[in-house]
Short mmCIF file of C-alpha atoms in Angstrom, two decimals:
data_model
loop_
_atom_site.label_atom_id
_atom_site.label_comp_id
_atom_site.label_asym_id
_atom_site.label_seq_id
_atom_site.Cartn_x
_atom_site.Cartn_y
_atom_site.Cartn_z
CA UNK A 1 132.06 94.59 113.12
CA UNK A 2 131.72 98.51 113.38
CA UNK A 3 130.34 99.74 110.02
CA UNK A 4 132.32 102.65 108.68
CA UNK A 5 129.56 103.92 105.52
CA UNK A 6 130.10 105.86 103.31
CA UNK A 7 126.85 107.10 100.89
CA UNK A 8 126.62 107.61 97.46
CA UNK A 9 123.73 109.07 95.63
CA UNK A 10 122.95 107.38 92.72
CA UNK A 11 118.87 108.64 93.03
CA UNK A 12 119.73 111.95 91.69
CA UNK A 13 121.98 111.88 88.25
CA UNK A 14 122.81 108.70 87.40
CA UNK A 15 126.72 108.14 87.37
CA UNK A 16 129.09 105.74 85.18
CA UNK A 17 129.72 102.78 86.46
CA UNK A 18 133.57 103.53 86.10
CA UNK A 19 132.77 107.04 88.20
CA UNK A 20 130.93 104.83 90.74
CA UNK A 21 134.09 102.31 91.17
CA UNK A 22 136.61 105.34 91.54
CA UNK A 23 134.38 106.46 94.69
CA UNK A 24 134.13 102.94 95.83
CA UNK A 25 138.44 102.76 95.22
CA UNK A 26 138.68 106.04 97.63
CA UNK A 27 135.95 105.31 100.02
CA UNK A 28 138.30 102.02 100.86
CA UNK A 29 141.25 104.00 100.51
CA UNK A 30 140.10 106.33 103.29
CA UNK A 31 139.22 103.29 105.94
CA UNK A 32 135.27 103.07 104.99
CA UNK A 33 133.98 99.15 104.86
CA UNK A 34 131.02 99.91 103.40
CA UNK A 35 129.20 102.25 100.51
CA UNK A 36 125.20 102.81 101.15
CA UNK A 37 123.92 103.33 97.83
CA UNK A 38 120.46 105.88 97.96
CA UNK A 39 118.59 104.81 94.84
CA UNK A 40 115.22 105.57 94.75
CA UNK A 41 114.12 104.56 91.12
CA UNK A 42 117.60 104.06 90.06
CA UNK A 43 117.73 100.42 88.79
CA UNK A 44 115.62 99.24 86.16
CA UNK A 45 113.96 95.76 87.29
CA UNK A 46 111.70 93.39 85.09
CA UNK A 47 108.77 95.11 86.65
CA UNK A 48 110.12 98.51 85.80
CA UNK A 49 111.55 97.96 81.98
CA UNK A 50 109.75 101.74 81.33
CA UNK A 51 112.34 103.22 83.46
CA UNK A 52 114.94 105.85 81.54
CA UNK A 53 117.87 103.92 80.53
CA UNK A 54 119.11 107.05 80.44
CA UNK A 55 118.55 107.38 84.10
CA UNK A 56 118.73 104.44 85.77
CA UNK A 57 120.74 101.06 86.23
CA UNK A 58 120.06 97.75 84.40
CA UNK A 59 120.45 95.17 87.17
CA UNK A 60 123.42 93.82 85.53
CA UNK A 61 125.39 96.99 85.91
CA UNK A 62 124.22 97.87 89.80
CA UNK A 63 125.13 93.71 90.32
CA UNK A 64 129.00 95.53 88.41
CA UNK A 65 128.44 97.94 91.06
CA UNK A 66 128.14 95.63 94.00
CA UNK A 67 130.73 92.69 92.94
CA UNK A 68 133.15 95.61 92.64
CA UNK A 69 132.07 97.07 96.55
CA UNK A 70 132.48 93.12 97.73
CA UNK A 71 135.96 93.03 95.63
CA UNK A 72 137.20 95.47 97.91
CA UNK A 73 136.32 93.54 101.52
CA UNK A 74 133.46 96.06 101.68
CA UNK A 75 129.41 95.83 102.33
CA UNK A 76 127.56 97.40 99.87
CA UNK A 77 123.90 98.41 101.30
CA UNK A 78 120.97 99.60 99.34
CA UNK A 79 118.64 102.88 100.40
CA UNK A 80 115.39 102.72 99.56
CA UNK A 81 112.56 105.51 99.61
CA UNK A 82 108.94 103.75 99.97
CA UNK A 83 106.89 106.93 101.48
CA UNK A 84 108.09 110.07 100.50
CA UNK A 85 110.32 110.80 97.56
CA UNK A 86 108.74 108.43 95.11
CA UNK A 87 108.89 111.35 92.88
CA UNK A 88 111.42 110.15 90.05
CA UNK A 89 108.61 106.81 90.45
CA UNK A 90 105.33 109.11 89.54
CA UNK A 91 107.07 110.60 86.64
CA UNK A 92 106.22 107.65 84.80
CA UNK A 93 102.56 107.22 84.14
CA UNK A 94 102.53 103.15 84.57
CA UNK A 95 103.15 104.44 88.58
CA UNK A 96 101.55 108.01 89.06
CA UNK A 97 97.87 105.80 90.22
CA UNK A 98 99.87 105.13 93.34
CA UNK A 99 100.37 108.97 94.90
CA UNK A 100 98.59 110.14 97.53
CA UNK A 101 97.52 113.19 95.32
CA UNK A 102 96.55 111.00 92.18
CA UNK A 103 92.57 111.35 93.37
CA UNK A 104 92.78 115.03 92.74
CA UNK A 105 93.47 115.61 96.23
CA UNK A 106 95.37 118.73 96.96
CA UNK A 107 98.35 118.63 99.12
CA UNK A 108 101.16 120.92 100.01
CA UNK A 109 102.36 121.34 96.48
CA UNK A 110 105.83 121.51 98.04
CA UNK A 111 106.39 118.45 95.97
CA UNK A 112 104.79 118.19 93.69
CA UNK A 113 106.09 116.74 90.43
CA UNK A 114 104.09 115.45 87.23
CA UNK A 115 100.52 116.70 88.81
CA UNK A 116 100.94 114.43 91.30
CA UNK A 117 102.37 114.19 95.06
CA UNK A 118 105.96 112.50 95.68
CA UNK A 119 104.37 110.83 98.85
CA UNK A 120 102.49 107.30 98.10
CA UNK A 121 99.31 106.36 98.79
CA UNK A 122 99.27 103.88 101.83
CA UNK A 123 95.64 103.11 101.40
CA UNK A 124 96.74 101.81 97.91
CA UNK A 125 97.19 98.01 98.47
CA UNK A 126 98.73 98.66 94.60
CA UNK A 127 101.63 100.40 96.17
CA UNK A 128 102.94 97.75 98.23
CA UNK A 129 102.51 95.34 96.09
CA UNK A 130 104.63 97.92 93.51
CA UNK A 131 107.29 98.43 96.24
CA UNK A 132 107.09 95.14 97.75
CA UNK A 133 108.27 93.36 94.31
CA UNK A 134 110.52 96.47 92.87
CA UNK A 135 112.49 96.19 96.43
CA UNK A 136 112.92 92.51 96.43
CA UNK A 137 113.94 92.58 92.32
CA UNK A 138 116.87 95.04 93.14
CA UNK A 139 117.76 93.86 96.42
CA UNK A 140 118.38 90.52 94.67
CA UNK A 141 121.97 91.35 93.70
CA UNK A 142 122.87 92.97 97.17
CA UNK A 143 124.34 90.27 99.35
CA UNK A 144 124.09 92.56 102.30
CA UNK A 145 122.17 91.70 105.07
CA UNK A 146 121.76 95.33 105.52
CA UNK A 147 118.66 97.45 103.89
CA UNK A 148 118.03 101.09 104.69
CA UNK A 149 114.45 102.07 103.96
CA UNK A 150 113.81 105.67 103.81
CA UNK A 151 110.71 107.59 105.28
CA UNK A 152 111.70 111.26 105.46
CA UNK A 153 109.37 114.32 103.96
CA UNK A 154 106.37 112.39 103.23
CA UNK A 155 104.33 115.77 103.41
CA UNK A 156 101.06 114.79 101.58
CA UNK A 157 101.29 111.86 103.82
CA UNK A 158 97.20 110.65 104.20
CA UNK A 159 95.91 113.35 102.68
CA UNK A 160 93.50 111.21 99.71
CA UNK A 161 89.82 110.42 100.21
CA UNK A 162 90.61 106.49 100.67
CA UNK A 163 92.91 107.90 103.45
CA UNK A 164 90.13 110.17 105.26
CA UNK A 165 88.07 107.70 104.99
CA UNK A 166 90.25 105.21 107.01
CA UNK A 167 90.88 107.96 109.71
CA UNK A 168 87.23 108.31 109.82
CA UNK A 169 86.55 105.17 110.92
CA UNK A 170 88.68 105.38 113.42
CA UNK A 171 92.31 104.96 112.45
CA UNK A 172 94.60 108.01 112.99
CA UNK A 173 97.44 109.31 110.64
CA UNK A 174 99.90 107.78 113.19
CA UNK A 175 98.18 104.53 112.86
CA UNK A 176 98.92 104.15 109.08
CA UNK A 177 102.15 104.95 109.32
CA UNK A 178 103.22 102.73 112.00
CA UNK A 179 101.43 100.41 109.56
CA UNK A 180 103.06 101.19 106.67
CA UNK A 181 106.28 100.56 108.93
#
């Protein structure tokens, strides 16, 4: 089957649920078969009850979200951040211990948000163990056999003293990110 996607951006305001079915109702109008929904920190999990309700998706309304995509013949894929952008993640102190910055190091400041860098630490075993179980909690009401994990503008990327000290022993930057791949 030829995938036709169409994104929606749920990462950066969080939208009704009735908003989110109208752009589901055109996206099929207009031929699409399936909606890739960028989330970032946008569902609130077991493991992430702190989150904004305010901001973010209980996993009973994103599972509203996806029956509805399915309703309509159509695949509904989440898109995941688990390098850069973990910004709207460090906001919340339970989670800022796991940016590459949260040693003090300085980075870029480009982005910066809450003192610390929107790039994770992947030195930090405590960040894939974070992402590892946050991914798996949301993806569990996505049927899809599709998963887009983002790694775009990590900028601060290995930039922390546990870091250095892993490319000092002989790893290189490329190295832990293949890793982290």
């Amino acid at each position: 089957m030829e995938l036709r996607i169409l994104q929606i951006d749920l990462a950066r305001q969080k939208e009704t649920v009735d908003f989110v079915k109208s752009y589901v109702d055109l996206a099929f109008k207009y031929g699409y078969n399936a909606i890739l929904i960028y989330l970032e920190n946008a569902v609130r999990t077991l493991s992430t009850e702190f989150f904004s309700e305010d901001e973010t998706y209980s996993l009973d309304e994103m599972k509203e979200i996806v029956s509805y995509i399915e309703s309509k013949s159509m695949i509904a894929i989440p898109a995941f951040e688990n390098l850069g952008h973990l910004e709207k993640f460090f906001l919340y102190p339970e989670l800022k211990h796991l940016s590459e910055t949260a040693d003090g190091s300085i980075g870029r400041g480009y982005d910066t948000i809450n003192g610390v860098s929107s790039c994770g630490c992947v030195s930090n075993k405590a960040l894939y163990e974070f992402m590892d179980n946050y991914i798996k909690e949301v993806i569990s009401v996505f049927p899809s056999k599709y998963v887009h994990m983002g790694l775009d503008e990590p900028f601060d990327f290995a930039i922390c003293k546990k870091c250095k000290e892993v490319i000092k022993k002989g790893k290189t930057k490329a190295d832990l990110f293949y890793e982290h791949i």
